[in-house]
Amino acid sequence: MHKIWAQRKAEAAVQKLEQKRPAGSTPAERLLQKELSELVELKDTKIIPTESILKFNMLYRPSEGYYKGGEFEFKFVIGTNFPHEPPKVLCTNHIYHPNIDTAGNICLNILREDWKPVLNIQAVIFGIRMLFQEPNPEDPLNKDAAKQMVNNPQEFARIVKSSMSGYRIGDVEYDNVLVGLEHDKAW
């Protein structure tokens, strides 16, 4: 009987602590808060907060390469096991890219098998930026784009520009991700 009473008292104490715990105080939330406050300012990358610290969006405007002139949005969802599991990241735009499929899935090793708890959100952001600066046709999600990039780079570049303008390529309609001068001023 004494054991049951002690267990109930311990459970009540834990419940009371959880009620007093301020928002943003789970280990994942505290770590993410610290990481986001320490992010290096990049003129081509912008973090957009949402209602939860465990979810945010990122806008990226490549300043060089095939995707220069576009603005790409990524949705980050951080699990409560972060940093022991990688964040879930999707590209919200339909784009023609060897490493991003039309559902927005991203082929980036550190988001899968190469994730380690020592990695952070900044590493993911740099990885995404690198995919736009140097797409990797050796590890594609969009095999057609990868094949085109390897076999005919000029045609690949033309298709990328057309797709960024919102054209339909084959049976896929792509989002217009081109950024105009008036949009640059708001950045």
Coordinates of C-alpha atoms in Angstrom, one line a residue:
M1 CA 0.0 0.0 0.0
H2 CA 2.8 2.4 0.9
K3 CA 4.4 1.6 -2.5
I4 CA 1.3 2.6 -4.4
W5 CA 1.0 5.8 -2.4
A6 CA 4.6 6.7 -3.1
Q7 CA 4.2 6.0 -6.8
R8 CA 1.1 8.2 -7.0
K9 CA 2.9 11.0 -5.2
A10 CA 5.8 10.8 -7.6
E11 CA 3.4 10.8 -10.6
A12 CA 1.7 13.9 -9.2
A13 CA 5.0 15.7 -8.7
V14 CA 6.1 14.9 -12.3
Q15 CA 2.7 16.1 -13.6
K16 CA 3.1 19.4 -11.6
L17 CA 6.6 19.9 -13.0
E18 CA 5.3 19.4 -16.5
Q19 CA 2.5 22.0 -16.0
K20 CA 5.0 24.5 -14.7
R21 CA 7.5 23.9 -17.5
P22 CA 7.4 26.9 -19.8
A23 CA 6.8 26.6 -23.5
G24 CA 9.9 25.8 -25.5
S25 CA 11.5 23.9 -22.7
T26 CA 11.7 20.3 -24.1
P27 CA 15.2 19.4 -24.9
A28 CA 14.5 19.6 -28.7
E29 CA 12.9 23.0 -28.3
R30 CA 15.7 24.4 -26.2
L31 CA 18.4 23.1 -28.6
L32 CA 16.5 24.4 -31.6
Q33 CA 16.0 27.8 -30.0
K34 CA 19.7 28.0 -29.4
E35 CA 20.6 26.9 -32.9
L36 CA 18.2 29.3 -34.6
S37 CA 19.6 32.2 -32.5
E38 CA 23.1 31.3 -33.6
L39 CA 22.4 30.8 -37.3
V40 CA 24.8 32.7 -39.5
E41 CA 23.2 35.5 -41.4
L42 CA 23.1 34.7 -45.1
K43 CA 21.9 37.3 -47.5
D44 CA 20.3 34.7 -49.7
T45 CA 18.6 32.7 -47.0
K46 CA 15.7 33.7 -44.8
I47 CA 14.1 31.8 -41.9
I48 CA 10.3 32.3 -41.4
P49 CA 9.0 31.3 -38.0
T50 CA 5.6 29.6 -37.6
E51 CA 3.4 29.0 -34.5
S52 CA 5.7 26.4 -33.2
I53 CA 9.5 26.6 -32.8
L54 CA 9.6 23.0 -34.1
K55 CA 8.3 24.1 -37.5
F56 CA 9.6 26.8 -39.6
N57 CA 10.1 27.7 -43.3
M58 CA 13.2 28.8 -45.1
L59 CA 13.4 30.8 -48.3
Y60 CA 16.5 30.5 -50.4
R61 CA 17.6 32.6 -53.4
P62 CA 20.6 31.1 -55.2
S63 CA 23.0 33.8 -56.4
E64 CA 24.7 31.6 -58.9
G65 CA 24.2 28.4 -60.9
Y66 CA 21.3 27.0 -62.8
Y67 CA 18.7 28.2 -60.2
K68 CA 19.9 31.8 -60.0
G69 CA 16.9 34.2 -60.1
G70 CA 14.6 31.9 -58.2
E71 CA 13.2 31.8 -54.7
F72 CA 12.7 28.4 -53.2
E73 CA 10.7 27.6 -50.0
F74 CA 11.5 24.7 -47.7
K75 CA 9.4 23.5 -44.8
F76 CA 11.3 22.2 -41.7
V77 CA 9.6 20.0 -39.1
I78 CA 11.7 19.1 -36.1
G79 CA 10.8 16.0 -34.1
T80 CA 11.0 15.8 -30.3
N81 CA 13.9 13.4 -30.7
F82 CA 16.1 16.1 -32.3
P83 CA 19.1 16.0 -32.5
H84 CA 19.0 12.2 -32.4
E85 CA 16.9 12.1 -35.5
P86 CA 17.2 14.4 -38.5
P87 CA 14.7 17.2 -39.3
K88 CA 12.1 16.5 -41.9
V89 CA 12.5 18.9 -44.8
L90 CA 10.4 19.4 -47.9
C91 CA 10.7 21.8 -50.8
T92 CA 7.2 23.4 -51.1
N93 CA 7.7 24.4 -54.8
H94 CA 7.4 22.0 -57.7
I95 CA 10.8 22.4 -59.3
Y96 CA 12.9 20.6 -61.9
H97 CA 16.0 19.4 -59.9
P98 CA 17.9 16.2 -60.0
N99 CA 17.9 15.9 -56.2
I100 CA 14.3 17.1 -55.5
D101 CA 11.3 15.2 -56.7
T102 CA 7.9 16.7 -57.6
A103 CA 6.6 15.8 -54.1
G104 CA 9.3 18.0 -52.6
N105 CA 11.4 15.3 -51.1
I106 CA 15.1 16.2 -51.0
C107 CA 17.9 13.8 -51.6
L108 CA 20.5 15.0 -49.1
N109 CA 22.4 12.3 -47.2
I110 CA 22.5 14.2 -43.9
L111 CA 18.7 14.1 -43.9
R112 CA 18.9 10.3 -44.0
E113 CA 21.6 7.8 -43.3
D114 CA 24.4 10.2 -42.7
W115 CA 22.6 12.2 -40.0
K116 CA 24.5 12.3 -36.7
P117 CA 23.4 14.1 -33.5
V118 CA 26.4 16.5 -33.8
L119 CA 24.9 17.9 -37.0
N120 CA 22.6 20.9 -36.7
I121 CA 20.1 23.0 -38.7
Q122 CA 22.9 25.1 -40.1
A123 CA 24.4 22.0 -41.7
V124 CA 21.1 21.1 -43.3
I125 CA 20.7 24.7 -44.7
F126 CA 24.2 24.6 -46.1
G127 CA 23.5 21.2 -47.6
I128 CA 20.4 22.5 -49.3
R129 CA 22.2 25.5 -50.6
M130 CA 25.0 23.2 -52.0
L131 CA 22.4 21.2 -53.9
F132 CA 21.4 24.4 -55.8
Q133 CA 24.9 25.5 -56.4
E134 CA 26.1 22.0 -57.5
P135 CA 23.2 19.6 -58.2
N136 CA 24.3 16.0 -57.8
P137 CA 23.2 13.8 -60.7
E138 CA 25.0 10.8 -59.1
D139 CA 22.3 10.5 -56.4
P140 CA 19.1 11.6 -58.0
L141 CA 15.4 11.6 -56.9
N142 CA 14.4 13.0 -60.3
K143 CA 16.2 10.5 -62.6
D144 CA 15.1 12.3 -65.8
A145 CA 16.6 15.6 -64.7
A146 CA 19.8 13.9 -63.6
K147 CA 20.1 12.1 -67.0
Q148 CA 19.5 15.4 -68.8
M149 CA 22.1 17.2 -66.7
V150 CA 24.8 14.5 -67.5
N151 CA 23.9 13.9 -71.2
N152 CA 23.0 17.4 -72.3
P153 CA 23.9 20.2 -69.8
Q154 CA 22.7 23.0 -72.2
E155 CA 19.2 21.4 -72.6
F156 CA 19.1 20.8 -68.8
A157 CA 19.8 24.5 -68.3
R158 CA 17.1 25.5 -70.7
I159 CA 14.6 23.1 -69.0
V160 CA 15.5 24.5 -65.6
K161 CA 14.8 28.1 -66.8
S162 CA 11.5 27.1 -68.4
S163 CA 10.4 25.2 -65.3
M164 CA 11.4 28.1 -63.0
S165 CA 9.0 30.3 -65.1
G166 CA 6.1 28.0 -64.3
Y167 CA 6.0 26.1 -67.6
R168 CA 4.7 22.5 -68.0
I169 CA 7.5 20.1 -68.9
G170 CA 6.1 16.7 -70.1
D171 CA 3.2 16.0 -67.8
V172 CA 4.5 18.1 -64.9
E173 CA 3.5 21.7 -64.3
Y174 CA 6.1 23.6 -62.4
D175 CA 5.8 26.6 -60.0
N176 CA 6.9 30.0 -61.2
V177 CA 9.7 30.7 -58.7
L178 CA 11.3 33.6 -60.5
V179 CA 11.8 36.7 -58.4
G180 CA 11.2 40.1 -59.8
L181 CA 12.8 43.4 -58.9
E182 CA 9.8 44.5 -56.8
H183 CA 10.0 41.4 -54.8
D184 CA 13.7 42.0 -54.2
K185 CA 13.0 45.2 -52.3
A186 CA 10.8 43.4 -49.8
W187 CA 13.6 40.9 -49.1

